[in-house]
Short mmCIF file of C-alpha atoms and ligand atoms in Angstrom, two decimals:
data_model
loop_
_atom_site.label_atom_id
_atom_site.label_comp_id
_atom_site.label_asym_id
_atom_site.label_seq_id
_atom_site.Cartn_x
_atom_site.Cartn_y
_atom_site.Cartn_z
CA MET A 1 98.39 92.19 100.37
CA ALA A 2 96.47 88.91 99.51
CA GLY A 3 92.96 90.47 99.35
CA ILE A 4 94.28 93.41 97.11
CA LEU A 5 95.96 90.89 94.90
CA SER A 6 92.68 88.76 94.56
CA ALA A 7 90.60 92.02 93.64
CA ILE A 8 93.15 92.91 90.99
CA THR A 9 93.06 89.52 89.54
CA LEU A 10 89.80 89.03 89.45
CA ALA A 11 88.91 92.41 87.84
CA GLU A 12 91.54 91.81 85.16
CA ALA A 13 89.86 88.22 84.42
CA GLY A 14 86.62 90.21 83.75
CA LEU A 15 85.07 89.13 87.04
CA THR A 16 83.87 92.56 88.56
CA ASP A 17 81.25 91.33 90.56
CA PHE A 18 83.21 91.04 93.84
CA THR A 19 83.54 92.27 97.37
CA VAL A 20 86.63 92.51 99.46
CA TYR A 21 85.55 92.28 103.22
CA GLU A 22 87.97 93.95 105.64
CA LYS A 23 87.16 94.51 109.14
CA ALA A 24 89.42 97.31 109.69
CA ASP A 25 88.78 100.64 108.59
CA ARG A 26 91.66 100.77 106.05
CA LEU A 27 93.93 98.64 104.08
CA GLY A 28 97.28 97.13 104.78
CA GLY A 29 96.94 94.20 106.84
CA THR A 30 100.20 92.99 108.52
CA TRP A 31 101.57 96.49 107.54
CA ARG A 32 98.84 98.39 109.08
CA GLU A 33 98.71 96.46 112.39
CA ASN A 34 102.33 96.41 113.19
CA THR A 35 103.83 99.81 113.73
CA TYR A 36 106.58 98.91 116.11
CA PRO A 37 109.81 100.96 115.81
CA GLY A 38 112.31 99.13 113.52
CA LEU A 39 109.51 97.33 111.65
CA SER A 40 110.86 96.13 108.51
CA CYS A 41 110.60 93.42 105.80
CA ASP A 42 113.46 91.05 105.67
CA VAL A 43 112.84 90.20 102.12
CA PRO A 44 114.32 92.71 99.78
CA SER A 45 111.73 95.11 98.78
CA HIS A 46 112.18 94.37 94.94
CA LEU A 47 110.89 90.82 95.66
CA TYR A 48 108.28 91.70 98.31
CA CYS A 49 105.84 93.62 96.05
CA TYR A 50 103.54 92.71 92.99
CA SER A 51 105.10 91.48 89.94
CA PHE A 52 102.81 93.54 87.89
CA ASP A 53 103.39 96.80 89.91
CA LEU A 54 107.21 97.31 90.48
CA ASN A 55 108.36 100.07 92.53
CA PRO A 56 111.28 102.20 91.66
CA ASP A 57 110.84 104.15 94.84
CA TRP A 58 111.66 101.65 97.40
CA SER A 59 114.09 103.56 99.77
CA ARG A 60 116.08 100.69 100.87
CA LEU A 61 116.99 97.19 100.03
CA TYR A 62 114.81 96.26 103.08
CA SER A 63 112.16 98.91 103.32
CA PRO A 64 110.46 99.91 106.44
CA GLY A 65 106.90 98.86 107.29
CA ASP A 66 105.07 102.32 106.72
CA GLU A 67 106.61 102.32 103.17
CA ILE A 68 105.14 98.78 102.50
CA GLU A 69 101.69 99.83 103.87
CA ALA A 70 101.89 103.00 101.68
CA TYR A 71 102.86 100.70 98.63
CA PHE A 72 99.83 98.44 99.08
CA GLU A 73 97.45 101.39 99.53
CA ARG A 74 98.74 102.88 96.57
CA VAL A 75 98.43 99.98 94.19
CA ALA A 76 95.00 99.29 95.59
CA HIS A 77 93.84 102.80 94.91
CA GLU A 78 95.45 102.73 91.39
CA HIS A 79 94.03 99.40 90.41
CA GLY A 80 90.43 100.54 91.57
CA VAL A 81 90.10 98.01 94.40
CA VAL A 82 88.96 100.43 97.05
CA PRO A 83 85.38 100.70 95.57
CA HIS A 84 85.04 96.93 96.07
CA VAL A 85 86.03 96.96 99.98
CA ARG A 86 83.41 96.98 102.68
CA PHE A 87 85.50 98.33 105.50
CA GLY A 88 84.80 98.07 109.18
CA ASP A 89 82.87 94.69 109.22
CA GLU A 90 84.09 91.48 110.29
CA VAL A 91 83.15 88.13 108.34
CA VAL A 92 81.95 85.90 110.99
CA SER A 93 80.47 83.20 108.98
CA CYS A 94 80.56 81.47 105.80
CA VAL A 95 77.81 78.57 105.16
CA PHE A 96 77.81 76.62 101.94
CA ASP A 97 74.37 75.53 101.18
CA ASP A 98 72.54 75.07 97.85
CA GLY A 99 75.57 75.53 95.63
CA ARG A 100 76.47 78.76 97.11
CA TRP A 101 78.42 80.42 100.25
CA HIS A 102 76.43 82.40 102.27
CA LEU A 103 78.39 85.04 104.19
CA THR A 104 77.36 86.70 107.38
CA THR A 105 79.28 89.60 108.93
CA ALA A 106 79.14 90.80 112.53
CA GLY A 107 77.14 94.01 111.38
CA GLY A 108 74.59 91.65 110.19
CA VAL A 109 74.96 91.73 106.47
CA HIS A 110 74.03 88.79 104.52
CA ASP A 111 75.78 87.93 100.99
CA ASP A 112 75.51 84.98 98.91
CA VAL A 113 78.43 84.36 96.74
CA ASP A 114 79.63 81.54 94.15
CA VAL A 115 83.47 81.53 95.32
CA VAL A 116 85.02 82.48 98.52
CA ILE A 117 88.87 83.42 98.50
CA ALA A 118 90.18 83.34 102.02
CA ALA A 119 92.83 85.86 102.40
CA THR A 120 92.74 86.59 106.02
CA GLY A 121 96.42 86.34 106.97
CA VAL A 122 98.89 84.01 108.58
CA LEU A 123 100.76 86.18 111.33
CA HIS A 124 97.32 88.06 112.22
CA HIS A 125 96.01 87.04 115.66
CA PRO A 126 98.50 88.04 118.41
CA LYS A 127 99.81 85.31 120.80
CA TYR A 128 100.03 86.48 124.28
CA PRO A 129 102.34 84.60 126.79
CA ASP A 130 101.31 82.87 129.81
CA ILE A 131 103.14 84.50 132.27
CA LYS A 132 102.08 84.78 135.82
CA GLY A 133 101.01 88.22 137.26
CA LEU A 134 101.09 89.77 133.84
CA ASP A 135 98.11 91.78 134.61
CA SER A 136 99.53 93.39 137.60
CA PHE A 137 102.39 95.20 135.78
CA ALA A 138 102.06 98.96 136.86
CA GLY A 139 103.58 100.25 133.72
CA ALA A 140 102.77 100.12 129.85
CA ARG A 141 102.32 96.74 128.45
CA PHE A 142 101.32 95.66 124.86
CA HIS A 143 101.84 93.36 122.30
CA SER A 144 104.43 94.15 119.34
CA ALA A 145 101.31 94.02 117.07
CA ARG A 146 99.45 96.54 119.12
CA TRP A 147 101.99 99.16 119.60
CA ASP A 148 100.98 102.17 122.12
CA HIS A 149 102.59 105.07 120.39
CA GLY A 150 101.51 107.31 123.42
CA VAL A 151 103.98 105.59 125.68
CA PRO A 152 107.23 107.46 125.83
CA LEU A 153 110.15 105.26 125.29
CA ASP A 154 113.01 108.10 125.75
CA GLY A 155 114.89 107.73 129.11
CA ALA A 156 112.54 104.66 130.08
CA ARG A 157 113.50 101.31 131.37
CA VAL A 158 111.89 98.95 128.61
CA GLY A 159 111.86 95.21 128.78
CA ILE A 160 111.00 93.07 125.63
CA VAL A 161 109.74 89.38 126.02
CA GLY A 162 110.71 87.14 123.02
CA THR A 163 113.62 86.85 120.54
CA GLY A 164 111.86 86.43 117.17
CA SER A 165 112.56 88.85 114.13
CA THR A 166 110.33 91.44 115.65
CA ALA A 167 111.85 91.56 118.97
CA MET A 168 115.23 91.87 117.42
CA GLN A 169 114.10 94.63 115.17
CA ILE A 170 112.59 96.66 118.25
CA VAL A 171 116.00 96.09 120.23
CA SER A 172 118.05 97.68 117.36
CA ALA A 173 115.48 100.60 116.98
CA VAL A 174 114.85 101.76 120.53
CA VAL A 175 117.98 100.91 122.41
CA ASP A 176 119.68 104.45 122.01
CA ARG A 177 116.40 105.90 123.20
CA THR A 178 116.05 104.09 126.42
CA GLU A 179 117.69 104.18 129.92
CA LYS A 180 117.81 100.64 130.11
CA LEU A 181 116.59 97.88 127.82
CA SER A 182 116.21 94.42 129.02
CA LEU A 183 115.75 91.59 126.38
CA PHE A 184 114.29 88.50 127.93
CA GLN A 185 115.66 85.39 126.03
CA ARG A 186 113.97 81.98 126.44
CA THR A 187 115.76 80.77 123.07
CA ALA A 188 118.77 82.24 121.47
CA GLN A 189 118.45 82.89 117.81
CA TRP A 190 120.87 82.56 114.87
CA VAL A 191 121.20 85.86 113.15
CA MET A 192 121.99 86.23 109.33
CA PRO A 193 124.15 89.28 108.66
CA ALA A 194 122.86 91.74 106.30
CA VAL A 195 123.44 95.26 104.90
CA ASN A 196 120.63 97.69 104.13
CA PRO A 197 121.76 100.60 101.85
CA ALA A 198 119.53 103.05 100.71
CA TYR A 199 118.73 103.57 97.01
CA THR A 200 120.25 106.69 95.50
CA ALA A 201 118.27 109.12 93.48
CA GLU A 202 120.20 107.93 90.47
CA GLU A 203 119.49 104.40 91.05
CA LYS A 204 115.69 105.15 91.59
CA ALA A 205 115.71 107.30 88.37
CA ALA A 206 117.29 104.31 86.60
CA PHE A 207 114.65 102.15 87.91
CA ARG A 208 112.02 104.39 86.73
CA ALA A 209 113.57 104.83 83.25
CA ASP A 210 114.03 100.98 82.65
CA ARG A 211 111.69 98.42 84.47
CA HIS A 212 114.13 95.62 83.17
CA LEU A 213 116.52 96.73 85.88
CA MET A 214 114.06 96.27 88.65
CA GLU A 215 112.98 92.79 86.72
CA ASP A 216 116.69 91.78 86.80
CA LEU A 217 117.29 92.81 90.43
CA ARG A 218 114.06 90.83 91.57
CA ASP A 219 115.27 87.76 89.42
CA SER A 220 118.70 87.88 91.07
CA VAL A 221 116.99 88.00 94.52
CA ALA A 222 114.49 85.27 93.70
CA GLN A 223 117.58 83.21 92.72
CA LEU A 224 119.01 83.60 95.96
CA PHE A 225 116.02 82.94 97.85
CA ASP A 226 115.73 79.51 95.56
CA HIS A 227 119.21 78.43 96.91
CA PHE A 228 118.23 79.67 100.45
CA SER A 229 115.06 77.17 100.00
CA ASP A 230 117.34 74.34 98.35
CA GLY A 231 119.16 74.63 101.81
CA ILE A 232 116.42 74.39 104.32
CA VAL A 233 114.38 71.63 102.84
CA ASP A 234 117.63 69.71 102.93
CA ALA A 235 119.26 69.69 106.19
CA ARG A 236 122.49 67.81 104.88
CA SER A 237 122.76 70.04 101.82
CA PRO A 238 125.93 72.16 100.90
CA GLU A 239 123.49 75.19 100.69
CA MET A 240 122.60 74.75 104.41
CA ALA A 241 126.04 74.61 105.51
CA MET A 242 126.70 77.76 103.89
CA ILE A 243 123.68 79.53 105.50
CA GLU A 244 124.95 78.08 108.93
CA GLN A 245 128.44 79.23 108.33
CA PHE A 246 127.30 82.78 107.79
CA CYS A 247 125.37 82.84 110.96
CA VAL A 248 128.36 81.13 113.16
CA ASP A 249 130.81 83.77 111.65
CA ASN A 250 128.37 86.59 112.26
CA LEU A 251 128.15 85.63 115.77
CA GLU A 252 131.92 84.94 116.38
CA ASN A 253 132.80 88.20 114.56
CA SER A 254 130.29 90.68 116.06
CA VAL A 255 130.17 89.88 119.85
CA THR A 256 133.33 90.60 121.69
CA ASP A 257 132.53 89.27 125.18
CA PRO A 258 132.83 85.75 125.17
CA GLU A 259 130.42 85.05 128.05
CA LEU A 260 127.71 87.15 126.18
CA ARG A 261 128.59 85.21 122.85
CA GLU A 262 127.98 81.95 124.42
CA ARG A 263 124.59 83.19 125.89
CA LEU A 264 123.62 84.29 122.44
CA ARG A 265 124.79 81.07 120.84
CA PRO A 266 121.69 78.70 119.96
CA ASP A 267 122.02 75.24 120.96
CA TYR A 268 120.15 74.18 117.69
CA ARG A 269 121.10 74.52 113.85
CA ALA A 270 120.71 77.72 112.04
CA ALA A 271 117.23 78.19 110.15
CA CYS A 272 115.78 75.67 112.46
CA LYS A 273 113.54 78.39 113.83
CA ARG A 274 112.80 81.40 111.34
CA LEU A 275 116.21 83.09 110.71
CA VAL A 276 116.70 86.40 111.92
CA VAL A 277 118.19 88.81 109.41
CA SER A 278 119.62 91.93 111.00
CA THR A 279 122.34 94.47 110.10
CA ASP A 280 122.68 95.64 113.73
CA PHE A 281 121.15 93.25 116.32
CA TYR A 282 124.61 92.38 117.87
CA GLN A 283 125.75 95.69 118.04
CA ALA A 284 122.55 96.94 119.73
CA ILE A 285 122.74 94.06 122.39
CA GLN A 286 126.27 94.96 123.13
CA LYS A 287 125.35 98.69 124.13
CA PRO A 288 126.07 99.51 127.79
CA ASN A 289 122.49 100.09 128.54
CA ALA A 290 121.22 96.85 127.09
CA GLU A 291 120.96 93.52 128.91
CA LEU A 292 120.41 90.04 127.57
CA VAL A 293 118.41 88.41 130.47
CA THR A 294 118.70 84.63 130.07
CA GLU A 295 117.22 83.46 133.44
CA ALA A 296 113.70 82.19 132.94
CA ILE A 297 110.83 84.52 133.86
CA GLU A 298 109.24 83.55 137.13
CA GLY A 299 106.51 86.24 137.04
CA VAL A 300 105.59 89.81 136.29
CA GLU A 301 105.00 92.10 139.33
CA GLY A 302 103.94 95.59 139.70
CA ALA A 303 107.47 96.93 139.30
CA GLY A 304 108.81 94.67 136.56
CA VAL A 305 109.73 91.30 135.76
CA ARG A 306 111.05 88.78 138.33
CA THR A 307 113.54 86.17 137.08
CA VAL A 308 113.78 82.67 138.64
CA ASP A 309 117.12 83.82 140.20
CA GLY A 310 115.10 86.04 142.26
CA ARG A 311 116.15 89.22 140.68
CA LEU A 312 113.58 91.95 139.87
CA HIS A 313 114.05 93.82 136.57
CA GLU A 314 112.44 97.04 137.07
CA LEU A 315 110.66 98.48 134.10
CA ASP A 316 108.43 101.23 132.74
CA VAL A 317 107.38 99.55 129.54
CA LEU A 318 107.09 95.84 129.07
CA VAL A 319 106.79 94.74 125.25
CA LEU A 320 105.32 91.37 124.34
CA ALA A 321 107.12 90.51 121.09
CA THR A 322 105.54 86.95 121.39
CA GLY A 323 104.42 86.44 117.91
CA PHE A 324 100.98 85.08 116.65
CA GLN A 325 98.58 82.06 116.63
CA VAL A 326 99.86 80.64 113.36
CA ASP A 327 97.40 77.89 113.24
CA ALA A 328 94.17 80.12 112.92
CA PHE A 329 94.10 80.90 109.37
CA VAL A 330 90.49 81.72 108.47
CA ARG A 331 89.36 81.03 111.97
CA PRO A 332 87.54 82.40 114.12
CA ILE A 333 85.23 82.57 111.27
CA SER A 334 82.61 79.76 111.38
CA VAL A 335 83.04 77.97 108.06
CA VAL A 336 80.58 75.33 107.14
CA GLY A 337 80.86 73.18 104.06
CA ARG A 338 78.80 70.73 102.16
CA GLY A 339 76.73 68.60 104.24
CA GLY A 340 77.16 70.77 107.24
CA VAL A 341 80.80 69.80 107.70
CA ASP A 342 82.37 72.36 110.27
CA LEU A 343 85.85 73.37 109.36
CA ASP A 344 86.84 73.90 113.04
CA ARG A 345 85.92 70.07 113.41
CA VAL A 346 87.73 69.22 110.26
CA TRP A 347 91.00 71.11 111.60
CA VAL A 348 90.21 70.01 115.35
CA HIS A 349 93.86 68.52 115.39
CA ARG A 350 95.50 70.76 112.99
CA PRO A 351 94.82 72.72 109.82
CA GLU A 352 95.43 70.79 106.28
CA ALA A 353 94.49 71.66 103.04
CA TYR A 354 95.47 70.30 99.44
CA LEU A 355 98.45 72.32 98.37
CA ALA A 356 97.44 74.76 100.92
CA ILE A 357 94.63 75.84 99.03
CA SER A 358 91.45 73.57 99.10
CA VAL A 359 89.86 71.28 101.58
CA PRO A 360 87.68 68.47 100.80
CA ASP A 361 83.96 69.11 101.01
CA PHE A 362 84.60 73.00 101.12
CA PRO A 363 83.80 73.60 97.43
CA ASN A 364 84.72 76.81 95.67
CA PHE A 365 86.55 77.94 98.89
CA PHE A 366 90.16 78.60 98.12
CA MET A 367 92.86 80.05 100.53
CA LEU A 368 95.92 82.35 99.98
CA ASN A 369 98.60 81.55 102.35
CA GLY A 370 96.89 78.78 103.67
CA PRO A 371 97.98 75.93 105.88
CA ASN A 372 101.40 74.19 105.03
CA GLY A 373 102.34 76.43 102.23
CA PRO A 374 105.80 78.00 101.86
CA VAL A 375 106.42 80.13 105.03
CA GLY A 376 109.53 81.24 106.67
CA ASN A 377 112.15 83.47 104.87
CA PHE A 378 110.21 83.90 101.66
CA SER A 379 108.48 86.61 99.91
CA LEU A 380 104.67 86.00 100.81
CA VAL A 381 103.61 88.15 97.86
CA GLU A 382 105.28 85.92 95.37
CA VAL A 383 103.67 82.91 97.36
CA ALA A 384 100.23 84.54 96.96
CA GLU A 385 100.59 85.62 93.28
CA LEU A 386 101.49 81.84 92.38
CA GLN A 387 98.35 80.74 94.42
CA ILE A 388 96.05 83.36 92.89
CA GLY A 389 97.04 82.08 89.37
CA TYR A 390 96.37 78.50 90.46
CA ILE A 391 93.05 79.44 91.90
CA MET A 392 92.15 81.30 88.91
CA GLN A 393 92.45 78.03 86.96
CA LEU A 394 89.99 76.66 89.34
CA VAL A 395 87.48 79.48 88.99
CA ASP A 396 87.84 79.24 85.10
CA ARG A 397 86.24 75.73 85.40
CA LEU A 398 83.36 77.02 87.43
CA ARG A 399 83.00 79.97 84.78
CA ARG A 400 83.02 77.94 81.81
CA ALA A 401 80.30 75.86 83.62
CA ASP A 402 82.31 72.63 83.80
CA ALA A 403 81.09 72.32 87.17
CA ARG A 404 79.48 74.22 89.80
CA GLU A 405 81.34 72.84 92.67
CA ILE A 406 85.30 72.23 92.95
CA SER A 407 87.15 71.07 95.90
CA ALA A 408 90.06 68.72 96.45
CA THR A 409 89.34 65.02 96.88
CA PRO A 410 89.86 63.48 100.21
CA GLU A 411 92.38 60.97 98.49
CA ALA A 412 94.38 64.07 97.00
CA LEU A 413 94.69 65.70 100.33
CA GLU A 414 95.66 62.45 102.05
CA ARG A 415 98.52 61.67 99.34
CA PHE A 416 99.54 65.39 99.66
CA GLU A 417 99.91 65.13 103.33
CA ALA A 418 101.78 61.80 103.37
CA ALA A 419 104.17 63.10 100.77
CA ARG A 420 104.64 66.35 102.63
CA ILE A 421 105.06 64.64 106.25
CA ASP A 422 107.64 62.47 104.53
CA ALA A 423 109.54 65.11 103.01
CA ALA A 424 109.37 67.46 106.07
CA GLY A 425 111.57 65.05 107.87
CA ASN A 426 114.49 66.14 105.83
CA THR A 427 114.18 69.68 106.24
CA ILE A 428 115.97 71.78 108.70
CA TRP A 429 113.05 72.52 110.68
CA ALA A 430 112.92 68.95 111.97
CA SER A 431 116.51 69.11 112.95
CA GLY A 432 115.65 69.60 116.54
CA CYS A 433 114.29 72.87 118.01
CA ARG A 434 110.92 74.22 119.14
CA SER A 435 109.68 76.58 116.84
CA TRP A 436 106.24 78.00 115.29
CA TYR A 437 106.80 76.04 112.22
CA LEU A 438 106.21 72.75 114.17
CA ASP A 439 102.49 71.44 114.60
CA ASP A 440 101.02 69.56 117.55
CA ARG A 441 102.98 66.47 116.59
CA GLY A 442 106.31 68.33 116.01
CA ILE A 443 106.14 67.95 112.27
CA PRO A 444 106.98 71.25 110.32
CA ALA A 445 103.80 72.67 109.16
CA ALA A 446 105.34 74.18 105.75
CA TRP A 447 105.94 73.40 102.31
CA PRO A 448 109.00 71.01 102.50
CA TRP A 449 110.20 71.15 99.11
CA PRO A 450 112.16 73.52 96.87
CA PHE A 451 110.38 76.56 95.91
CA ARG A 452 110.83 75.92 92.38
CA GLU A 453 108.60 72.63 93.06
CA PHE A 454 105.99 75.17 94.45
CA ARG A 455 106.11 77.29 91.26
CA ALA A 456 105.85 73.91 89.26
CA GLN A 457 102.87 72.72 91.28
CA MET A 458 101.04 76.20 90.79
CA ALA A 459 101.44 76.40 87.22
CA GLN A 460 98.57 74.13 86.58
CA PRO A 461 96.18 72.25 88.61
CA GLU A 462 96.39 68.17 88.39
CA TRP A 463 92.77 67.86 87.71
CA GLU A 464 92.36 64.01 89.11
CA ALA A 465 92.85 65.66 92.76
CA TYR A 466 89.80 67.54 92.16
CA GLU A 467 86.19 66.62 92.50
CA LEU A 468 83.95 68.70 89.95
CA ARG A 469 80.35 68.38 90.71
CA GLY A 470 77.17 69.74 89.08
C1 FAD B 501 106.03 91.87 112.00
C2 FAD B 501 105.87 90.85 110.63
C3 FAD B 501 106.88 90.98 109.85
C4 FAD B 501 106.51 90.35 108.50
N1 FAD B 501 107.57 90.21 107.66
C5 FAD B 501 107.61 89.55 106.66
C6 FAD B 501 108.75 89.64 105.50
O1 FAD B 501 109.64 89.90 105.57
N2 FAD B 501 108.33 88.82 104.41
C7 FAD B 501 107.36 88.15 104.08
O2 FAD B 501 107.04 87.58 103.03
N3 FAD B 501 106.25 88.02 105.00
C8 FAD B 501 106.43 88.84 106.05
N4 FAD B 501 105.38 89.02 107.07
C9 FAD B 501 104.20 88.03 106.72
C10 FAD B 501 103.10 89.08 106.34
O3 FAD B 501 101.83 88.75 107.10
C11 FAD B 501 102.84 88.70 104.93
O4 FAD B 501 103.87 88.98 104.13
C12 FAD B 501 101.64 89.29 104.18
O5 FAD B 501 101.41 90.75 104.61
C13 FAD B 501 100.42 88.67 104.47
O6 FAD B 501 99.27 89.26 103.78
P1 FAD B 501 97.96 88.76 103.77
O7 FAD B 501 97.10 89.65 102.90
O8 FAD B 501 97.97 87.26 103.52
O9 FAD B 501 97.42 88.77 105.27
P2 FAD B 501 97.14 90.14 106.35
O10 FAD B 501 98.36 91.22 105.97
O11 FAD B 501 97.40 89.43 107.59
O12 FAD B 501 95.71 90.61 105.98
C14 FAD B 501 94.59 89.94 106.19
C15 FAD B 501 93.67 90.96 106.23
O13 FAD B 501 92.33 90.43 106.58
C16 FAD B 501 91.71 91.00 107.36
N5 FAD B 501 90.71 89.86 108.03
C17 FAD B 501 91.05 88.98 108.69
N6 FAD B 501 89.84 88.25 109.04
C18 FAD B 501 88.85 88.98 108.52
C19 FAD B 501 87.45 88.79 108.64
N7 FAD B 501 87.13 87.58 109.44
N8 FAD B 501 86.59 89.82 108.21
C20 FAD B 501 87.09 90.72 107.56
N9 FAD B 501 88.77 90.96 107.22
C21 FAD B 501 89.33 90.07 107.87
C22 FAD B 501 92.53 91.54 108.27
O14 FAD B 501 91.95 92.74 109.04
C23 FAD B 501 93.77 91.94 107.43
O15 FAD B 501 93.72 93.33 106.96
C24 FAD B 501 105.60 89.75 108.21
C25 FAD B 501 104.60 89.60 109.42
C26 FAD B 501 104.70 90.20 110.64
C27 FAD B 501 103.57 90.32 111.48
#
């Protein structure tokens, strides 16, 4: 998504001498790699797409993953991105020397470039749980982002570890096919109720005939997300109270068995962890062949999962819906900046970047969806579009030969981090839960201000925050 966006934006600005490096053999990123049953975006499709290529053909309010992948592929083809892509080769190092970045790929290709845009993704490297005996499982076992479609689910006993959005989507999608579905829950989740109507042929025709209808829809969804962001960045706000009430009502009204309801009730506030948005998770987990397992996992054995109460949950398939290494960002690429500064060393405690985009001493190296930017229940397409608009203003200074090297100053990063950490304390993410938003210090690693503030910051760089050399 972000790489395709960069390519289109560069070409439109008349900068046609660029390469998109893609280690896989096709486009799609997240939407190529995740193919699990039930995969869907939980941001409405008319917002989760490029503003310059609205799509009248979205099938539903929230479209399934394969449709999103096809959308990005189509856009890339239609905008002439594909000839710029070097497929099937991984960038392994980027070294800044003598005013330029020297890129090396696993295939041994060396390229020298003026600017690097790192669009390597956020939820990209699967995270595997540390469970005793995992390798001894005799059935089929895979991570949700590495789904093995050769494994039959019909009539199988399926276990799912994890209760994030992915796990919930899988439960809803497969429960009716399985003989028995066991969901191993370490932490209960708040579930935001949703409906997911299909767009009718008439609605799609109207969208096609008048793009303003799509723009209006997009604007109204964006406004809703602005309210949502107002809520989560201020744990005491009325918006936050409303979000919580929706989730509490959903639990109360959807789960009939009081004992199951209490086991599904989180002991922390809604949206402290990334909210699950679902039309039917509660219905799915109440099916007679579904079981919510809340005893902790003791270990995995050949026949299944044993919980600490001594019970063996016999399984044919074990799905690890255990998320991603969210602090990797551009790594494991070895990135070495000015004066031999190694990004791995700079980020030894945790990744930081001024406005999520630039790191001091890494000139002309800009990130899309980099560390501490807006994450969570937002459209990362919208985020990336705002960021690339900002990055192009930095690139423009290089192009106009105002400077040969641009990177944030250490002071700007320090000030940004201090303000960010200060504001993070007010957010719902800091209200007392364990989540992937928190860094090693327990501080939310995310943009802690309203989304409109992000839009404002991205509109124009504050040039005092940058060091221009050469
Ligand atoms: C299951 C799931 C559901 C999601 N749902 C939502 C949602 O509802 N809303 C939302 O906004 N976001 C969602 N996301 C986040 C999603 O990742 C982003 O929205 C978006 O797809 C990120 O795009 P990207 O281009 O930044 O990264 P990616 O899609 O991860 O693409 C990065 C690309 O870079 C390539 N790459 C990485 N490193 C190298 C290298 N060293 N050399 C060459 N190529 C490399 C990868 O192969 C990949 O193709 C979801 C993510 C997942 C996993």
